[in-house]
Each structure stands twice: as C-alpha cells, then as structure tokens.
Coordinates of N, CA and C and ligand atoms in Angstrom, one line a residue:
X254 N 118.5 131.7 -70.5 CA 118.5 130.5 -71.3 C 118.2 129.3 -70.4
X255 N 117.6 128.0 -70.7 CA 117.3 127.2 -70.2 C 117.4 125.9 -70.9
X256 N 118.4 125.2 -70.2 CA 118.5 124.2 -71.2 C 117.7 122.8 -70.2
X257 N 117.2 121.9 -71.4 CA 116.5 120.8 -71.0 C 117.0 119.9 -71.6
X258 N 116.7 118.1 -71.2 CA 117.4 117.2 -71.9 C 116.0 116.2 -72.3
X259 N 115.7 116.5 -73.4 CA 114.4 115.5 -73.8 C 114.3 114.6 -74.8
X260 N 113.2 113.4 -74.9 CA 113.2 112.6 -75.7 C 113.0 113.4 -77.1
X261 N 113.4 112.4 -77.8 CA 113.6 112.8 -79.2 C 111.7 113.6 -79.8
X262 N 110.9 112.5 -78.9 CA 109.6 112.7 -79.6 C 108.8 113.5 -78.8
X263 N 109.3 114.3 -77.7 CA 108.5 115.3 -76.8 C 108.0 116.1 -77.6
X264 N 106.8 116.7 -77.2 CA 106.0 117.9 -78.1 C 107.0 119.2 -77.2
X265 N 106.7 120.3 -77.7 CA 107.5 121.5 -76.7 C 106.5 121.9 -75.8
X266 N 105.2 121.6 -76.3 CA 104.2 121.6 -75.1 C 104.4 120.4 -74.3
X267 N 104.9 119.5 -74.4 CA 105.2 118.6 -73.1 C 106.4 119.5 -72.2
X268 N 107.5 119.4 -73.2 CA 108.6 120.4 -72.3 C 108.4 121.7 -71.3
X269 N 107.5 122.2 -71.8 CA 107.1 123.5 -71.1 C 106.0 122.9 -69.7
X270 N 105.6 122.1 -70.1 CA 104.4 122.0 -69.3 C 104.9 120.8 -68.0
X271 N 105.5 119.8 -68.3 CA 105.8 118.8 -67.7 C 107.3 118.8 -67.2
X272 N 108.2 119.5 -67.8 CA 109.4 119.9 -67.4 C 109.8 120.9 -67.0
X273 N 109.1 122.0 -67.2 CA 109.3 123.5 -66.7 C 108.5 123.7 -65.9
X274 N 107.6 123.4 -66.0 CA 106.2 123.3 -65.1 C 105.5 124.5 -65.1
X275 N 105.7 124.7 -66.8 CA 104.7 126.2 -67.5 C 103.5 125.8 -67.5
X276 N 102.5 125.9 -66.4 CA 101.6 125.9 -66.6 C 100.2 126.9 -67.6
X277 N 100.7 127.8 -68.0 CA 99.8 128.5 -68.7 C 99.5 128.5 -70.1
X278 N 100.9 127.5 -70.7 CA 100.7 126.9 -71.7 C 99.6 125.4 -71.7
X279 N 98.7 125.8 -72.4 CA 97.4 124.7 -71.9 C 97.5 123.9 -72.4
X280 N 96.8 122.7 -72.0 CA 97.0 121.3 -72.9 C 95.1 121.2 -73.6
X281 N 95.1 121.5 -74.6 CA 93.8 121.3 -74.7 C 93.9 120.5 -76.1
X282 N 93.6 120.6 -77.4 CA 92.9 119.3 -78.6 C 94.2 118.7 -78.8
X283 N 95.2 119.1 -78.6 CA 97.0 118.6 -78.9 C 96.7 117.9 -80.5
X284 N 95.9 118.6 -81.8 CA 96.0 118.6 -82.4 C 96.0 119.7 -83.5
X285 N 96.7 120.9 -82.7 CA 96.8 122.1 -84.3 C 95.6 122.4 -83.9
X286 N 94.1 122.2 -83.5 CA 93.4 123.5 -83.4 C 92.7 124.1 -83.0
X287 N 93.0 124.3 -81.5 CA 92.3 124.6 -80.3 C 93.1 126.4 -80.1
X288 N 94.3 126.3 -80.2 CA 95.5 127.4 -80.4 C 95.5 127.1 -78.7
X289 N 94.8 126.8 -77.5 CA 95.5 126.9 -76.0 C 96.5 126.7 -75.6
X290 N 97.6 126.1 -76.8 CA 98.4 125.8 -76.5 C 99.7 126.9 -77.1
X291 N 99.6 128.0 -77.7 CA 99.8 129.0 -78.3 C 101.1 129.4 -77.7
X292 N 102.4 129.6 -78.3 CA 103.5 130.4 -77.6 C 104.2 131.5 -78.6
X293 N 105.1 131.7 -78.2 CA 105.3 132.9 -79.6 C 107.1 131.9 -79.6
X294 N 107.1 131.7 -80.9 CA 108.4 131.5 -81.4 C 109.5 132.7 -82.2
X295 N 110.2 133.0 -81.7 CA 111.0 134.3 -82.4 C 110.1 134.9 -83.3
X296 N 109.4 135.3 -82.0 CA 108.3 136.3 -82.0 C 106.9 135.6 -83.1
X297 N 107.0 134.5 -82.8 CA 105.8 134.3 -84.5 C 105.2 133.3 -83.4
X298 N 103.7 133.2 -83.2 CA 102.7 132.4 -82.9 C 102.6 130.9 -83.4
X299 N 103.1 129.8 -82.4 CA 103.0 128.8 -82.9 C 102.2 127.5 -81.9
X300 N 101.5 126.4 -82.4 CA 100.9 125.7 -81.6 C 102.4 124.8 -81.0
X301 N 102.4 125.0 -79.6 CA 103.5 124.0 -79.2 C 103.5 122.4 -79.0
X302 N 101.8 122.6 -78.9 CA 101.8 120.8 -79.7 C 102.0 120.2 -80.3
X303 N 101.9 121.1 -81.8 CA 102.6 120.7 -82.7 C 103.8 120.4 -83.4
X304 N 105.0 121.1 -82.3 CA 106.1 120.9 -82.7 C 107.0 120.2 -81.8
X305 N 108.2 119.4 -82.3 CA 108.9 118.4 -81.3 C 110.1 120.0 -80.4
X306 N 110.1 119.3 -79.5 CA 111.1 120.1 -78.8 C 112.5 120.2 -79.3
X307 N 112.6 119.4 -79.3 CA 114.2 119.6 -80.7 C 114.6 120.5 -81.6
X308 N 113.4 120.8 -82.1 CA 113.3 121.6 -82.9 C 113.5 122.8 -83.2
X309 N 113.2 123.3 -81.6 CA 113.3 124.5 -81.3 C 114.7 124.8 -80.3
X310 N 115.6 123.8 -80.3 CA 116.8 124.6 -79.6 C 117.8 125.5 -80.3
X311 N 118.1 126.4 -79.5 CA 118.3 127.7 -79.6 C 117.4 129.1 -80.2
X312 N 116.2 129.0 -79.9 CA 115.5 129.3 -80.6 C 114.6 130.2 -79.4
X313 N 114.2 131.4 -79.1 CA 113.2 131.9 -78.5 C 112.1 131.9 -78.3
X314 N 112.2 131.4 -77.2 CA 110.2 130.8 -76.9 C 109.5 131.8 -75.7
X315 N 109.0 132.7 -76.2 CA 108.1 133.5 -74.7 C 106.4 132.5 -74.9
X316 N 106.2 132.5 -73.5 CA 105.1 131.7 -72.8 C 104.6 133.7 -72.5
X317 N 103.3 133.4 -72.1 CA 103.1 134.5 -71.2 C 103.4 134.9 -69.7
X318 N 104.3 134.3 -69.1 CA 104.9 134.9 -68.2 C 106.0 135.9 -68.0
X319 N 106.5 135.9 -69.3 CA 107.4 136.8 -70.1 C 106.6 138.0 -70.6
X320 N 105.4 138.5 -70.6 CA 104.7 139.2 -71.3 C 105.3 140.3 -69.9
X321 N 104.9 140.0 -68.1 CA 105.2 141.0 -68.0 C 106.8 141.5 -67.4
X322 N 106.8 142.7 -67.2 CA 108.0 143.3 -66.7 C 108.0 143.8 -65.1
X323 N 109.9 143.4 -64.3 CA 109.4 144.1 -63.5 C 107.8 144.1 -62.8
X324 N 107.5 143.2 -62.4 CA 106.4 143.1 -61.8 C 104.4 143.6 -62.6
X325 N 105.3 144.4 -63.8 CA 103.9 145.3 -64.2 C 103.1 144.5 -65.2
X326 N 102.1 144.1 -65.0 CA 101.6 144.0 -66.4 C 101.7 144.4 -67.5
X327 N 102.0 143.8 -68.7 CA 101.8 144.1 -70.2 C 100.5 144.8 -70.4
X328 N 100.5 146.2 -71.4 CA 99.2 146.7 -71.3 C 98.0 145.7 -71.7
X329 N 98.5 144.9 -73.0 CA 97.7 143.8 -73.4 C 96.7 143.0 -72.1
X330 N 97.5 142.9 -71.0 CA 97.0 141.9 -70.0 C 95.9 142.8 -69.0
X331 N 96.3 144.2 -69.2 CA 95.7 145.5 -68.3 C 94.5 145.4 -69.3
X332 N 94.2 145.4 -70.7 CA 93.5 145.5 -71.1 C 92.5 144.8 -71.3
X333 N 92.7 143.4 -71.1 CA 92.5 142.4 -70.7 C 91.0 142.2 -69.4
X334 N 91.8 143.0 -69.0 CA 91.1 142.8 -67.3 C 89.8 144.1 -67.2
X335 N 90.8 144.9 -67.6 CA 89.5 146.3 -68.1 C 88.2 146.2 -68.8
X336 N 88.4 145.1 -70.0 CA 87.5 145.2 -70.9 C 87.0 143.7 -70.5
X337 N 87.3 143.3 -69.6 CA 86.5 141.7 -69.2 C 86.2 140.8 -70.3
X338 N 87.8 140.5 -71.1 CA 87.7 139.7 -72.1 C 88.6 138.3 -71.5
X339 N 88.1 138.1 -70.4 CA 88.4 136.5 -70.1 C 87.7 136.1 -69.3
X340 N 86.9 134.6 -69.5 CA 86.1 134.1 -68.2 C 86.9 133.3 -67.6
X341 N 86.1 131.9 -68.4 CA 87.2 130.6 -67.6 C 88.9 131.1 -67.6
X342 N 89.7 131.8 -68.2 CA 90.2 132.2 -68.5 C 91.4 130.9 -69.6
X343 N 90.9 129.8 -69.8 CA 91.6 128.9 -70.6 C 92.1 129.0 -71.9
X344 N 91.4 129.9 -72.6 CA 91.9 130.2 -73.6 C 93.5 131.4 -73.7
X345 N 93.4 132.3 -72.5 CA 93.8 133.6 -72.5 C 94.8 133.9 -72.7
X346 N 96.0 132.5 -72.1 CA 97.1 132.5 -72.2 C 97.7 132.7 -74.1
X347 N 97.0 132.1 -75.1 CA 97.5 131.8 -76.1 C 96.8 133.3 -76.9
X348 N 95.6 133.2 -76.2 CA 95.0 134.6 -76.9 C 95.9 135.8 -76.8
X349 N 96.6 135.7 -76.0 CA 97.6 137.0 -75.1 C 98.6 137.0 -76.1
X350 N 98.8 135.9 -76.2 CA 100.5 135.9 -77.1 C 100.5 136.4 -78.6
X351 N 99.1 135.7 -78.9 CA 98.8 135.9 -80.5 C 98.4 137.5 -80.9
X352 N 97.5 138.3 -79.5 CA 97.5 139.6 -79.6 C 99.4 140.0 -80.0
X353 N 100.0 139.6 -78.9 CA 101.2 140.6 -79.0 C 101.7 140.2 -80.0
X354 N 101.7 139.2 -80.7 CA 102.6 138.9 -81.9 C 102.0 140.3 -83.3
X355 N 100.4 140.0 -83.3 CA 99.9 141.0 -84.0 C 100.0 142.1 -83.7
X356 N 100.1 143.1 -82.6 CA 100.3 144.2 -82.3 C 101.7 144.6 -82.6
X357 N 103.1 143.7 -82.5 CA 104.2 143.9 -82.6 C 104.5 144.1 -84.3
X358 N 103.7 143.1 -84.9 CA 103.2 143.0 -86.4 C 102.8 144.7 -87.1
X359 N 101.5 144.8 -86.1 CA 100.7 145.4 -86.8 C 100.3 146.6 -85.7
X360 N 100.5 147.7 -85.2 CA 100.8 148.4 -83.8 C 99.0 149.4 -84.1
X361 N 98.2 149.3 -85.5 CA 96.7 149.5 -85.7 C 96.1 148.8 -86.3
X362 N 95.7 147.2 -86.0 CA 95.0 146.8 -86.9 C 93.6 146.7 -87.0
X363 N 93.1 145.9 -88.1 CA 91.9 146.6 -88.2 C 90.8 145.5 -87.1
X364 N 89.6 145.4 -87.1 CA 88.7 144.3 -86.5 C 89.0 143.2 -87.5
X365 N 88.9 143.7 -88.4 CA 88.8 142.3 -89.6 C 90.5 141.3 -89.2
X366 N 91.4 142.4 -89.4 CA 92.7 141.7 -88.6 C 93.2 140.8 -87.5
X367 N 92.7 141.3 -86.4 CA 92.4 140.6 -85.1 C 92.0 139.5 -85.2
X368 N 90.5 139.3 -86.0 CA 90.0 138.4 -86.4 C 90.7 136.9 -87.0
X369 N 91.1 137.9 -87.8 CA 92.5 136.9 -88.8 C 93.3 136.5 -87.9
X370 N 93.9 136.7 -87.1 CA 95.1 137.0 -86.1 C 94.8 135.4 -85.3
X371 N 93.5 135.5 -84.4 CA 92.9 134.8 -83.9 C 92.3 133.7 -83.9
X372 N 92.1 133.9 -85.5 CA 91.0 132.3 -85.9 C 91.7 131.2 -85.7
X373 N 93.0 131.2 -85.0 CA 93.4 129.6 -84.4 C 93.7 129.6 -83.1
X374 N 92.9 130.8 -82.3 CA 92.4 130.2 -80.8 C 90.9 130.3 -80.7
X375 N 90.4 129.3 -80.2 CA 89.1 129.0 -79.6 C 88.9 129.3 -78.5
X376 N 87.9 130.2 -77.9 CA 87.8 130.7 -77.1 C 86.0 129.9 -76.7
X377 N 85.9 129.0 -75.9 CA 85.2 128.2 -75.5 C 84.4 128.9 -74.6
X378 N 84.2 129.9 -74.3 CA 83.7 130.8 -73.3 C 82.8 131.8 -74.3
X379 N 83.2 132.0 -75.2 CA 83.0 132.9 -76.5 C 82.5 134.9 -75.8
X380 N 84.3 135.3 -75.2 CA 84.4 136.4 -75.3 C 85.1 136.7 -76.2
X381 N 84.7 136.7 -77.3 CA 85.9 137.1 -78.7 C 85.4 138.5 -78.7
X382 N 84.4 139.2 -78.2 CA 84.4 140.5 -78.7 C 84.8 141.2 -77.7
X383 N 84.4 140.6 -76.2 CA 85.4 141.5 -75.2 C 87.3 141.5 -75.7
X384 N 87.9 140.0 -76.0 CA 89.1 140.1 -76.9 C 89.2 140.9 -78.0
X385 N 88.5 141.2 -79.0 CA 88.9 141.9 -79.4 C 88.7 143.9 -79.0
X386 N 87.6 144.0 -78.6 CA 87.9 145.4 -77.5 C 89.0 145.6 -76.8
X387 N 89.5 144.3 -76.8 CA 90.7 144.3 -75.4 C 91.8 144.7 -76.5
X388 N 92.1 143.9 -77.5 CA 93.1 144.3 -78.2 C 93.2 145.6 -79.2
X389 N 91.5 146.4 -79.3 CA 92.1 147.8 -79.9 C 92.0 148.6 -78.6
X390 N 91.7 148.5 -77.6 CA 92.2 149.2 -76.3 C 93.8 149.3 -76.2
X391 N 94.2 148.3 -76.2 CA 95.5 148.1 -76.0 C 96.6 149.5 -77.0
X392 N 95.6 148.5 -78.6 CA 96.3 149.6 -79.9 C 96.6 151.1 -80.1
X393 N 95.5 151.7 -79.2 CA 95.2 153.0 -79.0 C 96.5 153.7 -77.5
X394 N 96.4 152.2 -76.7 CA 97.3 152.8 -75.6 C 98.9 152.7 -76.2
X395 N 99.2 152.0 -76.6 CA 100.2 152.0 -77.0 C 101.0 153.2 -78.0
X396 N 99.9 153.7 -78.7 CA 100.2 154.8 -79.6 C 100.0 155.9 -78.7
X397 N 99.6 156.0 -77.4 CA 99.2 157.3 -76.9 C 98.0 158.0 -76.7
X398 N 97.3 157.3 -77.8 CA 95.6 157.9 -77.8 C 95.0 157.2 -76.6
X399 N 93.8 158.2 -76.0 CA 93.6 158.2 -74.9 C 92.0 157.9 -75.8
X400 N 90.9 156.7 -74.5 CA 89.7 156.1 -74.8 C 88.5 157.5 -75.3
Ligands
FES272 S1 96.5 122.0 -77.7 FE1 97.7 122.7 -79.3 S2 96.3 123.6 -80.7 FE2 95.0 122.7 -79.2
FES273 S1 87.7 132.7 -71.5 FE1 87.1 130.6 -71.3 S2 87.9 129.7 -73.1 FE2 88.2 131.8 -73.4

C-alpha cells in the first residue's frame, strides 16, 4: 500500500507520474483519448487522466511494473518482444495493461475482441497487428497450446 497526500484536483496520472515517479504511465492527449495513459483499476482499464486522485483511495491501481513477478516477465510482455509489437515503445505501457485486463476477462478472445479491447489506445507507431499477434500468442500460452 502506498499512501500519498494530494491536492484535491490532481489527476492520478499526476500522482503516479510526478509523485511516484511511475514513469511508464505516459502523459500523452490528457484528454480521454490517446489510452497512454492506461492503468488497470480493480482490475478494469482506466485513463488515469481522467480521474482525480481522490477518487481512487483505497482502491487497486497496477501500472505495469506490477505485471511482472519475481523478476520474470508477464507472458504478455514475452510476447510482446517475440512478436515485435512495440517500436517507439510509447504506447506499450497502457496496451500491456488493457491486454491483461482482456485476457483476465476473456483467457480466448477473438481478433474482432482485441480490437474492441483496444480501440482506446493509440498506437502512433501503428503496430496494432504485431499487438494483436502478441496478444493471441500470449492466449494460446497461457492455455497451454503450443505455436
Ligand atoms: S493521456 Fe490519458 S488518454 Fe491520453
Ligand atoms: S509502439 Fe510507438 S506508439 Fe505504439
């Protein structure tokens, strides 16, 4: 747990970013819809620009530095790297999170899903198809099935 003491009108992407010094939470349109700014809220995908910090005390916030364990990568992030679905890599952080929220959702979804999953991060680099190879790589590992 981590407690912080902030202004009433801080975004939780200020908190994370300027007071924790989470850098992987990105600062990019800080209006709802870029998604770079992407964290998972008890467990549910949310822009942290758009919400005041207040709001969310007591409340579970994973960044992706929480994705891995023990030193190991999240398969998500292995998959990631295998299927060369990140360049600049600026979008990745929020794409990572929104994968796991949908996988934890949905452990086979379909392309059309992913898709849905995703349409509120922008990936300015435009590997949405290496991302989504990355994320049914992942779907298959996680069930066991082998490529
Ligand atoms: S910075 Fe939050 S959605 Fe773009
Ligand atoms: S990898 Fe550059 S914005 Fe997605």
């Amino acid at each position: 747990m981590v407690k912080v003491q902030t202004e009433p009108n801080a975004t939780l992407l200020d908190v994370l970013r300027e007071e924790l010094r989470i850098s992987s939470v990105k600062r990019g349109c800080e209006v709802g819809e870029c998604g770079a700014c992407t964290v998972l809220i008890d467990g549910k995908p949310v822009n942290s620009c758009l919400i005041l910090a207040p709001k969310v005390e007591g409340r579970s916030i994973l960044t992706v530095e929480g994705l891995t364990r023990n030193d190991e990568l999240h398969p998500l992030q292995e998959s990631f790297i295998e299927e060369f679905a990140l360049q600049c890599g600026y979008c990745t952080p929020g794409v990572l999170l929104t994968a796991k929220a949908l996988l934890d959702l949905k452990p086979s979804p379909t392309i059309e899903e992913i898709k849905e999953a995703l349409s509120g991060n922008i990936c300015r680099c435009g590997a949405y198809q290496e991302i989504i190879n990355a994320i049914l790589k992942t779907s298959r590992k996680l069930q066991g099935k082998s490529d």
